[in-house]
Amino acid sequence: DDAFAACEAESAATGVELLGAGLATARAVTDRLDALAFTRRASALVGTTDPSVESAAALLRTAGVDRAGSVAVRAVDVRGTTGVDTQRVERALGDLLVDRGFRVDLDDPDHELRALSFFQPGSMDPILARALVNVAGARPGATLLDPMCGTGGLLLEGALVGARVVGVDAQAKMAAGTRRNLRGLVPDAPAAVCRGDATRLPLADGAADAAVVDVPYGRQSKIEADSLAGLVGDALAEVRRVAPRAVVVGDRSWAGAARDAGWTVERSFERRVHRSLVRHVLVLAR
């Protein structure tokens, strides 16, 4: 999850590097930060130390922290990996700030100092859907294609971040449902949805900037395994004609099919949903 979250963050920041569980640094961020699904917060970095009160206090004594306005200290043991006493951290760093002339306001501070300790070693969730379209490249002005759109969850998230969206589904009722969902939730979004064949898309070469493909899952699909493999291979070849970049998610890795279709697999991830389902995510480039 951390590696995938960092991958998504790269759509809105540069120089993203994982520090540890749940934490990463970046050199610069854009105004697209609020569109990220897996990034909970972005703050100016004061510095990094080993996870101890003494080291954090020493860092804070030498840091150039803006004294304008009030301040509060929040300490978090990220994912409970260090066993640090967060209340002790908050008291110690708060006292240090008071001694240096800061005004503390725990209820409505102008600034929050966050001490984050870490140890270094069916229907799609909307949060995952948002992350997938971000990784694919959905943004204002871009055209995002989903050739197996189903009820349109991925297209909806693409539209919500400002992309033009194009959806195709083999079932007329799915295409109609997607149109209803988009009209009801993002009525002003530029969108086109139709019934069609993912292996013979009614689109010109290079018509989309990116594609996102949620492959039918074997247990949930009425398609036989051999037929599904053929469908995915042919669809990936067709998507490559239409878009230079794609993100593919399924209940197994489709890396072999992607390479056979001419794609380069830039990155791959596994995300465990529950004991019997792992989602495999591929980031593909033409």
PDB file of C-alpha atoms in Angstrom:
ATOM      1  CA  ASP A   1       0.000   0.000   0.000  1.00  0.00           C
ATOM      2  CA  ASP A   2       2.829   2.451   0.819  1.00  0.00           C
ATOM      3  CA  ALA A   3       4.524   1.892  -2.540  1.00  0.00           C
ATOM      4  CA  PHE A   4       1.225   2.323  -4.392  1.00  0.00           C
ATOM      5  CA  ALA A   5       0.381   5.450  -2.379  1.00  0.00           C
ATOM      6  CA  ALA A   6       3.789   6.901  -3.266  1.00  0.00           C
ATOM      7  CA  CYS A   7       3.182   6.062  -6.922  1.00  0.00           C
ATOM      8  CA  GLU A   8      -0.129   7.946  -6.815  1.00  0.00           C
ATOM      9  CA  ALA A   9       1.534  10.879  -5.019  1.00  0.00           C
ATOM     10  CA  GLU A  10       3.939  11.229  -7.953  1.00  0.00           C
ATOM     11  CA  SER A  11       0.970  12.474 -10.002  1.00  0.00           C
ATOM     12  CA  ALA A  12       0.895  15.596  -7.795  1.00  0.00           C
ATOM     13  CA  ALA A  13       4.451  15.913  -6.445  1.00  0.00           C
ATOM     14  CA  THR A  14       8.091  15.514  -7.453  1.00  0.00           C
ATOM     15  CA  GLY A  15      10.877  13.665  -5.689  1.00  0.00           C
ATOM     16  CA  VAL A  16       8.571  11.392  -3.685  1.00  0.00           C
ATOM     17  CA  GLU A  17      10.577   9.088  -1.396  1.00  0.00           C
ATOM     18  CA  LEU A  18       9.245   6.690   1.229  1.00  0.00           C
ATOM     19  CA  LEU A  19      10.608   7.261   4.732  1.00  0.00           C
ATOM     20  CA  GLY A  20       8.818   4.346   6.352  1.00  0.00           C
ATOM     21  CA  ALA A  21       5.383   2.980   7.080  1.00  0.00           C
ATOM     22  CA  GLY A  22       2.842   5.603   6.066  1.00  0.00           C
ATOM     23  CA  LEU A  23       5.337   8.443   5.546  1.00  0.00           C
ATOM     24  CA  ALA A  24       7.072   9.950   2.532  1.00  0.00           C
ATOM     25  CA  THR A  25       8.859  13.153   1.589  1.00  0.00           C
ATOM     26  CA  ALA A  26       8.588  15.186  -1.616  1.00  0.00           C
ATOM     27  CA  ARG A  27      10.578  18.096  -2.999  1.00  0.00           C
ATOM     28  CA  ALA A  28       7.615  19.961  -4.489  1.00  0.00           C
ATOM     29  CA  VAL A  29       3.847  19.581  -4.620  1.00  0.00           C
ATOM     30  CA  THR A  30       1.241  20.942  -7.029  1.00  0.00           C
ATOM     31  CA  ASP A  31      -2.265  22.267  -6.542  1.00  0.00           C
ATOM     32  CA  ARG A  32      -3.563  18.763  -7.348  1.00  0.00           C
ATOM     33  CA  LEU A  33      -2.700  17.573  -3.849  1.00  0.00           C
ATOM     34  CA  ASP A  34      -6.329  17.561  -2.704  1.00  0.00           C
ATOM     35  CA  ALA A  35      -7.223  15.134  -5.492  1.00  0.00           C
ATOM     36  CA  LEU A  36      -5.017  12.355  -4.083  1.00  0.00           C
ATOM     37  CA  ALA A  37      -6.808   9.365  -2.573  1.00  0.00           C
ATOM     38  CA  PHE A  38      -4.106   7.857  -0.362  1.00  0.00           C
ATOM     39  CA  THR A  39      -2.329  11.027   0.812  1.00  0.00           C
ATOM     40  CA  ARG A  40      -3.925  12.114   4.069  1.00  0.00           C
ATOM     41  CA  ARG A  41      -1.862  15.236   4.781  1.00  0.00           C
ATOM     42  CA  ALA A  42       1.025  17.295   3.410  1.00  0.00           C
ATOM     43  CA  SER A  43       3.136  19.495   5.692  1.00  0.00           C
ATOM     44  CA  ALA A  44       6.371  21.465   5.508  1.00  0.00           C
ATOM     45  CA  LEU A  45       9.178  19.213   6.789  1.00  0.00           C
ATOM     46  CA  VAL A  46      11.134  20.592   9.745  1.00  0.00           C
ATOM     47  CA  GLY A  47      13.529  17.641   9.816  1.00  0.00           C
ATOM     48  CA  THR A  48      13.979  13.950  10.592  1.00  0.00           C
ATOM     49  CA  THR A  49      15.618  12.242  13.577  1.00  0.00           C
ATOM     50  CA  ASP A  50      15.591   8.886  15.298  1.00  0.00           C
ATOM     51  CA  PRO A  51      12.266   8.252  17.134  1.00  0.00           C
ATOM     52  CA  SER A  52      13.076   9.692  20.574  1.00  0.00           C
ATOM     53  CA  VAL A  53      11.884  12.741  22.511  1.00  0.00           C
ATOM     54  CA  GLU A  54      15.429  13.940  23.070  1.00  0.00           C
ATOM     55  CA  SER A  55      16.343  13.848  19.379  1.00  0.00           C
ATOM     56  CA  ALA A  56      13.113  15.583  18.366  1.00  0.00           C
ATOM     57  CA  ALA A  57      13.702  18.319  20.948  1.00  0.00           C
ATOM     58  CA  ALA A  58      17.281  18.825  19.769  1.00  0.00           C
ATOM     59  CA  LEU A  59      16.067  19.181  16.191  1.00  0.00           C
ATOM     60  CA  LEU A  60      13.378  21.668  17.178  1.00  0.00           C
ATOM     61  CA  ARG A  61      15.841  23.847  19.115  1.00  0.00           C
ATOM     62  CA  THR A  62      17.877  24.437  15.960  1.00  0.00           C
ATOM     63  CA  ALA A  63      14.981  24.636  13.481  1.00  0.00           C
ATOM     64  CA  GLY A  64      13.804  27.892  11.965  1.00  0.00           C
ATOM     65  CA  VAL A  65      10.106  27.676  12.866  1.00  0.00           C
ATOM     66  CA  ASP A  66       7.853  30.681  12.141  1.00  0.00           C
ATOM     67  CA  ARG A  67       6.802  32.305  15.447  1.00  0.00           C
ATOM     68  CA  ALA A  68       3.858  34.212  13.977  1.00  0.00           C
ATOM     69  CA  GLY A  69       0.496  32.959  15.246  1.00  0.00           C
ATOM     70  CA  SER A  70      -0.344  30.224  17.726  1.00  0.00           C
ATOM     71  CA  VAL A  71       0.900  26.643  17.651  1.00  0.00           C
ATOM     72  CA  ALA A  72      -0.103  23.151  18.799  1.00  0.00           C
ATOM     73  CA  VAL A  73       1.942  19.942  18.957  1.00  0.00           C
ATOM     74  CA  ARG A  74       0.463  16.652  17.721  1.00  0.00           C
ATOM     75  CA  ALA A  75       2.405  13.410  18.106  1.00  0.00           C
ATOM     76  CA  VAL A  76       1.461  10.222  16.267  1.00  0.00           C
ATOM     77  CA  ASP A  77       2.991   6.751  16.458  1.00  0.00           C
ATOM     78  CA  VAL A  78       2.344   5.902  12.809  1.00  0.00           C
ATOM     79  CA  ARG A  79       0.594   2.521  12.657  1.00  0.00           C
ATOM     80  CA  GLY A  80       1.758   1.816  16.218  1.00  0.00           C
ATOM     81  CA  THR A  81       5.215   0.726  15.049  1.00  0.00           C
ATOM     82  CA  THR A  82       7.504   2.380  17.647  1.00  0.00           C
ATOM     83  CA  GLY A  83       5.788   2.364  21.037  1.00  0.00           C
ATOM     84  CA  VAL A  84       6.694   6.032  21.576  1.00  0.00           C
ATOM     85  CA  ASP A  85       4.748   7.794  24.367  1.00  0.00           C
ATOM     86  CA  THR A  86       2.979  10.385  22.221  1.00  0.00           C
ATOM     87  CA  GLN A  87       1.660  12.380  25.200  1.00  0.00           C
ATOM     88  CA  ARG A  88       5.193  12.745  26.539  1.00  0.00           C
ATOM     89  CA  VAL A  89       6.356  13.932  23.119  1.00  0.00           C
ATOM     90  CA  GLU A  90       3.581  16.526  22.932  1.00  0.00           C
ATOM     91  CA  ARG A  91       4.331  17.849  26.424  1.00  0.00           C
ATOM     92  CA  ALA A  92       8.094  18.026  25.906  1.00  0.00           C
ATOM     93  CA  LEU A  93       7.954  19.742  22.524  1.00  0.00           C
ATOM     94  CA  GLY A  94       5.113  22.019  23.639  1.00  0.00           C
ATOM     95  CA  ASP A  95       7.116  23.152  26.671  1.00  0.00           C
ATOM     96  CA  LEU A  96      10.117  23.817  24.462  1.00  0.00           C
ATOM     97  CA  LEU A  97       8.042  26.005  22.134  1.00  0.00           C
ATOM     98  CA  VAL A  98       6.581  27.960  25.073  1.00  0.00           C
ATOM     99  CA  ASP A  99      10.110  28.560  26.421  1.00  0.00           C
ATOM    100  CA  ARG A 100      11.036  29.974  23.016  1.00  0.00           C
ATOM    101  CA  GLY A 101       8.154  32.451  23.103  1.00  0.00           C
ATOM    102  CA  PHE A 102       5.446  30.637  21.161  1.00  0.00           C
ATOM    103  CA  ARG A 103       1.773  30.951  22.097  1.00  0.00           C
ATOM    104  CA  VAL A 104       0.013  27.591  22.409  1.00  0.00           C
ATOM    105  CA  ASP A 105      -3.607  27.096  21.303  1.00  0.00           C
ATOM    106  CA  LEU A 106      -4.672  23.451  21.292  1.00  0.00           C
ATOM    107  CA  ASP A 107      -8.189  24.088  19.973  1.00  0.00           C
ATOM    108  CA  ASP A 108      -7.625  26.411  17.015  1.00  0.00           C
ATOM    109  CA  PRO A 109      -3.914  26.851  16.325  1.00  0.00           C
ATOM    110  CA  ASP A 110      -2.521  28.790  13.391  1.00  0.00           C
ATOM    111  CA  HIS A 111       0.207  26.149  13.019  1.00  0.00           C
ATOM    112  CA  GLU A 112       0.449  22.500  14.026  1.00  0.00           C
ATOM    113  CA  LEU A 113       3.779  20.830  14.758  1.00  0.00           C
ATOM    114  CA  ARG A 114       3.375  17.114  14.038  1.00  0.00           C
ATOM    115  CA  ALA A 115       5.817  14.587  15.471  1.00  0.00           C
ATOM    116  CA  LEU A 116       5.352  11.381  13.460  1.00  0.00           C
ATOM    117  CA  SER A 117       7.279   8.319  14.644  1.00  0.00           C
ATOM    118  CA  PHE A 118       7.703   5.300  12.410  1.00  0.00           C
ATOM    119  CA  PHE A 119       9.620   2.054  12.078  1.00  0.00           C
ATOM    120  CA  GLN A 120      11.630   1.713   8.876  1.00  0.00           C
ATOM    121  CA  PRO A 121      11.902  -1.854   7.533  1.00  0.00           C
ATOM    122  CA  GLY A 122     -16.314  -6.847  -5.823  1.00  0.00           C
ATOM    123  CA  SER A 123     -17.409  -3.139  -6.463  1.00  0.00           C
ATOM    124  CA  MET A 124     -14.278  -1.088  -6.301  1.00  0.00           C
ATOM    125  CA  ASP A 125     -13.543   1.095  -3.295  1.00  0.00           C
ATOM    126  CA  PRO A 126     -13.850   4.754  -4.427  1.00  0.00           C
ATOM    127  CA  ILE A 127     -10.536   5.543  -2.727  1.00  0.00           C
ATOM    128  CA  LEU A 128      -8.743   2.912  -4.812  1.00  0.00           C
ATOM    129  CA  ALA A 129     -10.601   4.077  -7.920  1.00  0.00           C
ATOM    130  CA  ARG A 130      -9.414   7.654  -7.336  1.00  0.00           C
ATOM    131  CA  ALA A 131      -5.838   6.475  -6.869  1.00  0.00           C
ATOM    132  CA  LEU A 132      -5.939   4.394 -10.056  1.00  0.00           C
ATOM    133  CA  VAL A 133      -7.142   7.282 -12.223  1.00  0.00           C
ATOM    134  CA  ASN A 134      -4.550   9.593 -10.668  1.00  0.00           C
ATOM    135  CA  VAL A 135      -1.763   7.117 -11.444  1.00  0.00           C
ATOM    136  CA  ALA A 136      -3.109   6.732 -14.978  1.00  0.00           C
ATOM    137  CA  GLY A 137      -2.854  10.497 -15.495  1.00  0.00           C
ATOM    138  CA  ALA A 138      -6.380  11.847 -15.057  1.00  0.00           C
ATOM    139  CA  ARG A 139      -6.312  15.615 -14.613  1.00  0.00           C
ATOM    140  CA  PRO A 140      -7.997  18.697 -16.066  1.00  0.00           C
ATOM    141  CA  GLY A 141      -7.676  18.706 -19.843  1.00  0.00           C
ATOM    142  CA  ALA A 142      -6.741  15.024 -20.145  1.00  0.00           C
ATOM    143  CA  THR A 143      -8.939  12.372 -21.777  1.00  0.00           C
ATOM    144  CA  LEU A 144      -9.336   9.166 -19.764  1.00  0.00           C
ATOM    145  CA  LEU A 145     -10.646   5.944 -21.332  1.00  0.00           C
ATOM    146  CA  ASP A 146     -12.215   2.975 -19.545  1.00  0.00           C
ATOM    147  CA  PRO A 147     -12.883   0.227 -22.126  1.00  0.00           C
ATOM    148  CA  MET A 148     -14.657  -2.045 -19.605  1.00  0.00           C
ATOM    149  CA  CYS A 149     -16.438   0.635 -17.628  1.00  0.00           C
ATOM    150  CA  GLY A 150     -19.146  -1.391 -15.864  1.00  0.00           C
ATOM    151  CA  THR A 151     -21.192   1.014 -13.764  1.00  0.00           C
ATOM    152  CA  GLY A 152     -18.624   3.789 -14.232  1.00  0.00           C
ATOM    153  CA  GLY A 153     -16.861   4.060 -10.872  1.00  0.00           C
ATOM    154  CA  LEU A 154     -13.470   4.766 -12.438  1.00  0.00           C
ATOM    155  CA  LEU A 155     -14.946   7.239 -14.914  1.00  0.00           C
ATOM    156  CA  LEU A 156     -16.689   9.048 -12.064  1.00  0.00           C
ATOM    157  CA  GLU A 157     -13.421   9.501 -10.182  1.00  0.00           C
ATOM    158  CA  GLY A 158     -11.728  10.666 -13.374  1.00  0.00           C
ATOM    159  CA  ALA A 159     -14.468  13.223 -13.951  1.00  0.00           C
ATOM    160  CA  LEU A 160     -14.232  14.426 -10.352  1.00  0.00           C
ATOM    161  CA  VAL A 161     -10.563  15.360 -10.854  1.00  0.00           C
ATOM    162  CA  GLY A 162     -11.405  17.256 -14.043  1.00  0.00           C
ATOM    163  CA  ALA A 163     -10.652  14.797 -16.848  1.00  0.00           C
ATOM    164  CA  ARG A 164     -12.738  14.232 -19.959  1.00  0.00           C
ATOM    165  CA  VAL A 165     -13.951  10.642 -19.681  1.00  0.00           C
ATOM    166  CA  VAL A 166     -14.823   8.053 -22.314  1.00  0.00           C
ATOM    167  CA  GLY A 167     -16.406   4.744 -21.364  1.00  0.00           C
ATOM    168  CA  VAL A 168     -17.215   1.582 -23.302  1.00  0.00           C
ATOM    169  CA  ASP A 169     -18.955  -1.554 -22.049  1.00  0.00           C
ATOM    170  CA  ALA A 170     -20.147  -4.709 -23.784  1.00  0.00           C
ATOM    171  CA  GLN A 171     -23.513  -4.579 -22.013  1.00  0.00           C
ATOM    172  CA  ALA A 172     -26.012  -1.901 -22.978  1.00  0.00           C
ATOM    173  CA  LYS A 173     -27.453  -1.810 -19.453  1.00  0.00           C
ATOM    174  CA  MET A 174     -24.000  -1.096 -17.996  1.00  0.00           C
ATOM    175  CA  ALA A 175     -23.346   1.722 -20.457  1.00  0.00           C
ATOM    176  CA  ALA A 176     -26.776   3.199 -19.706  1.00  0.00           C
ATOM    177  CA  GLY A 177     -26.163   2.911 -15.967  1.00  0.00           C
ATOM    178  CA  THR A 178     -22.819   4.669 -16.302  1.00  0.00           C
ATOM    179  CA  ARG A 179     -24.431   7.525 -18.198  1.00  0.00           C
ATOM    180  CA  ARG A 180     -27.056   7.873 -15.456  1.00  0.00           C
ATOM    181  CA  ASN A 181     -24.408   7.823 -12.736  1.00  0.00           C
ATOM    182  CA  LEU A 182     -22.294  10.470 -14.444  1.00  0.00           C
ATOM    183  CA  ARG A 183     -25.294  12.700 -15.169  1.00  0.00           C
ATOM    184  CA  GLY A 184     -26.475  12.419 -11.587  1.00  0.00           C
ATOM    185  CA  LEU A 185     -23.134  12.981  -9.861  1.00  0.00           C
ATOM    186  CA  VAL A 186     -21.068  15.109 -12.278  1.00  0.00           C
ATOM    187  CA  PRO A 187     -23.676  16.580 -14.653  1.00  0.00           C
ATOM    188  CA  ASP A 188     -21.324  19.158 -16.156  1.00  0.00           C
ATOM    189  CA  ALA A 189     -18.423  16.775 -16.779  1.00  0.00           C
ATOM    190  CA  PRO A 190     -17.442  16.178 -20.422  1.00  0.00           C
ATOM    191  CA  ALA A 191     -18.229  12.488 -20.875  1.00  0.00           C
ATOM    192  CA  ALA A 192     -19.092   9.986 -23.599  1.00  0.00           C
ATOM    193  CA  VAL A 193     -20.264   6.432 -22.888  1.00  0.00           C
ATOM    194  CA  CYS A 194     -21.409   3.769 -25.330  1.00  0.00           C
ATOM    195  CA  ARG A 195     -21.983   0.072 -25.741  1.00  0.00           C
ATOM    196  CA  GLY A 196     -19.051  -1.456 -27.572  1.00  0.00           C
ATOM    197  CA  ASP A 197     -16.311  -4.047 -27.822  1.00  0.00           C
ATOM    198  CA  ALA A 198     -13.135  -3.434 -25.807  1.00  0.00           C
ATOM    199  CA  THR A 199     -11.164  -5.235 -28.522  1.00  0.00           C
ATOM    200  CA  ARG A 200     -12.541  -2.989 -31.309  1.00  0.00           C
ATOM    201  CA  LEU A 201     -12.960   0.451 -29.805  1.00  0.00           C
ATOM    202  CA  PRO A 202     -14.862   3.091 -31.817  1.00  0.00           C
ATOM    203  CA  LEU A 203     -12.014   5.559 -31.306  1.00  0.00           C
ATOM    204  CA  ALA A 204      -9.227   6.973 -33.450  1.00  0.00           C
ATOM    205  CA  ASP A 205      -5.569   6.220 -32.854  1.00  0.00           C
ATOM    206  CA  GLY A 206      -4.293   8.292 -29.924  1.00  0.00           C
ATOM    207  CA  ALA A 207      -7.777   9.523 -28.999  1.00  0.00           C
ATOM    208  CA  ALA A 208      -7.097   9.245 -25.247  1.00  0.00           C
ATOM    209  CA  ASP A 209      -4.266  10.422 -23.035  1.00  0.00           C
ATOM    210  CA  ALA A 210      -4.565   7.460 -20.671  1.00  0.00           C
ATOM    211  CA  ALA A 211      -6.688   4.417 -19.942  1.00  0.00           C
ATOM    212  CA  VAL A 212      -7.688   2.536 -16.833  1.00  0.00           C
ATOM    213  CA  VAL A 213      -8.874  -1.070 -17.097  1.00  0.00           C
ATOM    214  CA  ASP A 214     -10.623  -3.015 -14.329  1.00  0.00           C
ATOM    215  CA  VAL A 215     -10.500  -6.547 -15.733  1.00  0.00           C
ATOM    216  CA  PRO A 216     -13.519  -8.770 -14.918  1.00  0.00           C
ATOM    217  CA  TYR A 217     -12.679 -11.034 -12.005  1.00  0.00           C
ATOM    218  CA  GLY A 218     -12.708 -14.763 -12.680  1.00  0.00           C
ATOM    219  CA  ARG A 219     -15.143 -15.751  -9.934  1.00  0.00           C
ATOM    220  CA  GLN A 220     -17.521 -12.899 -10.689  1.00  0.00           C
ATOM    221  CA  SER A 221     -17.366 -12.978 -14.470  1.00  0.00           C
ATOM    222  CA  LYS A 222     -19.529 -15.129 -16.725  1.00  0.00           C
ATOM    223  CA  ILE A 223     -16.573 -15.348 -19.124  1.00  0.00           C
ATOM    224  CA  GLU A 224     -14.670 -18.655 -19.195  1.00  0.00           C
ATOM    225  CA  ALA A 225     -11.011 -18.487 -18.153  1.00  0.00           C
ATOM    226  CA  ASP A 226      -9.605 -19.098 -21.646  1.00  0.00           C
ATOM    227  CA  SER A 227     -12.000 -16.600 -23.189  1.00  0.00           C
ATOM    228  CA  LEU A 228     -11.127 -14.019 -20.518  1.00  0.00           C
ATOM    229  CA  ALA A 229      -7.413 -14.351 -21.251  1.00  0.00           C
ATOM    230  CA  GLY A 230      -8.073 -13.837 -24.948  1.00  0.00           C
ATOM    231  CA  LEU A 231     -10.343 -10.881 -24.251  1.00  0.00           C
ATOM    232  CA  VAL A 232      -7.777  -9.192 -22.006  1.00  0.00           C
ATOM    233  CA  GLY A 233      -4.928  -9.712 -24.467  1.00  0.00           C
ATOM    234  CA  ASP A 234      -6.907  -8.322 -27.389  1.00  0.00           C
ATOM    235  CA  ALA A 235      -8.284  -5.442 -25.298  1.00  0.00           C
ATOM    236  CA  LEU A 236      -4.820  -4.422 -24.100  1.00  0.00           C
ATOM    237  CA  ALA A 237      -3.564  -4.383 -27.681  1.00  0.00           C
ATOM    238  CA  GLU A 238      -6.513  -2.194 -28.688  1.00  0.00           C
ATOM    239  CA  VAL A 239      -6.057   0.156 -25.728  1.00  0.00           C
ATOM    240  CA  ARG A 240      -2.406   0.566 -26.729  1.00  0.00           C
ATOM    241  CA  ARG A 241      -3.588   1.864 -30.111  1.00  0.00           C
ATOM    242  CA  VAL A 242      -5.781   4.479 -28.453  1.00  0.00           C
ATOM    243  CA  ALA A 243      -3.736   5.599 -25.408  1.00  0.00           C
ATOM    244  CA  PRO A 244      -0.007   5.827 -24.618  1.00  0.00           C
ATOM    245  CA  ARG A 245      -0.428   4.954 -20.945  1.00  0.00           C
ATOM    246  CA  ALA A 246      -2.669   2.604 -18.971  1.00  0.00           C
ATOM    247  CA  VAL A 247      -3.309   1.249 -15.506  1.00  0.00           C
ATOM    248  CA  VAL A 248      -4.701  -2.290 -15.296  1.00  0.00           C
ATOM    249  CA  VAL A 249      -6.182  -3.899 -12.186  1.00  0.00           C
ATOM    250  CA  GLY A 250      -7.408  -7.468 -11.787  1.00  0.00           C
ATOM    251  CA  ASP A 251      -7.544 -10.466  -9.481  1.00  0.00           C
ATOM    252  CA  ARG A 252      -4.369 -11.801 -11.090  1.00  0.00           C
ATOM    253  CA  SER A 253      -1.350 -10.257 -12.783  1.00  0.00           C
ATOM    254  CA  TRP A 254      -1.879  -9.542 -16.467  1.00  0.00           C
ATOM    255  CA  ALA A 255       1.780  -8.573 -16.969  1.00  0.00           C
ATOM    256  CA  GLY A 256       2.405 -11.315 -19.532  1.00  0.00           C
ATOM    257  CA  ALA A 257      -0.613 -10.328 -21.589  1.00  0.00           C
ATOM    258  CA  ALA A 258       0.423  -6.672 -21.387  1.00  0.00           C
ATOM    259  CA  ARG A 259       3.932  -7.389 -22.659  1.00  0.00           C
ATOM    260  CA  ASP A 260       2.571  -9.613 -25.429  1.00  0.00           C
ATOM    261  CA  ALA A 261       0.367  -6.680 -26.479  1.00  0.00           C
ATOM    262  CA  GLY A 262       3.435  -4.446 -26.787  1.00  0.00           C
ATOM    263  CA  TRP A 263       3.257  -2.589 -23.475  1.00  0.00           C
ATOM    264  CA  THR A 264       6.162  -1.898 -21.141  1.00  0.00           C
ATOM    265  CA  VAL A 265       5.322  -2.709 -17.523  1.00  0.00           C
ATOM    266  CA  GLU A 266       6.684   0.307 -15.646  1.00  0.00           C
ATOM    267  CA  ARG A 267       5.514  -0.700 -12.168  1.00  0.00           C
ATOM    268  CA  SER A 268       3.424  -3.374 -10.482  1.00  0.00           C
ATOM    269  CA  PHE A 269       1.690  -3.583  -7.111  1.00  0.00           C
ATOM    270  CA  GLU A 270      -0.333  -6.048  -5.076  1.00  0.00           C
ATOM    271  CA  ARG A 271      -3.095  -4.826  -2.756  1.00  0.00           C
ATOM    272  CA  ARG A 272      -4.732  -7.343  -0.431  1.00  0.00           C
ATOM    273  CA  VAL A 273      -8.469  -6.672  -0.129  1.00  0.00           C
ATOM    274  CA  HIS A 274      -9.285  -9.683   2.052  1.00  0.00           C
ATOM    275  CA  ARG A 275      -8.086 -13.246   2.534  1.00  0.00           C
ATOM    276  CA  SER A 276      -9.408 -14.473  -0.804  1.00  0.00           C
ATOM    277  CA  LEU A 277      -8.823 -11.387  -2.973  1.00  0.00           C
ATOM    278  CA  VAL A 278      -5.598  -9.640  -3.936  1.00  0.00           C
ATOM    279  CA  ARG A 279      -5.806  -6.876  -6.520  1.00  0.00           C
ATOM    280  CA  HIS A 280      -2.871  -6.774  -8.945  1.00  0.00           C
ATOM    281  CA  VAL A 281      -2.141  -3.326 -10.374  1.00  0.00           C
ATOM    282  CA  LEU A 282       0.039  -2.690 -13.422  1.00  0.00           C
ATOM    283  CA  VAL A 283       1.251   0.685 -14.685  1.00  0.00           C
ATOM    284  CA  LEU A 284       1.869   0.405 -18.430  1.00  0.00           C
ATOM    285  CA  ALA A 285       3.595   2.637 -20.980  1.00  0.00           C
ATOM    286  CA  ARG A 286       3.545   2.316 -24.762  1.00  0.00           C
TER     287      ARG A 286
END
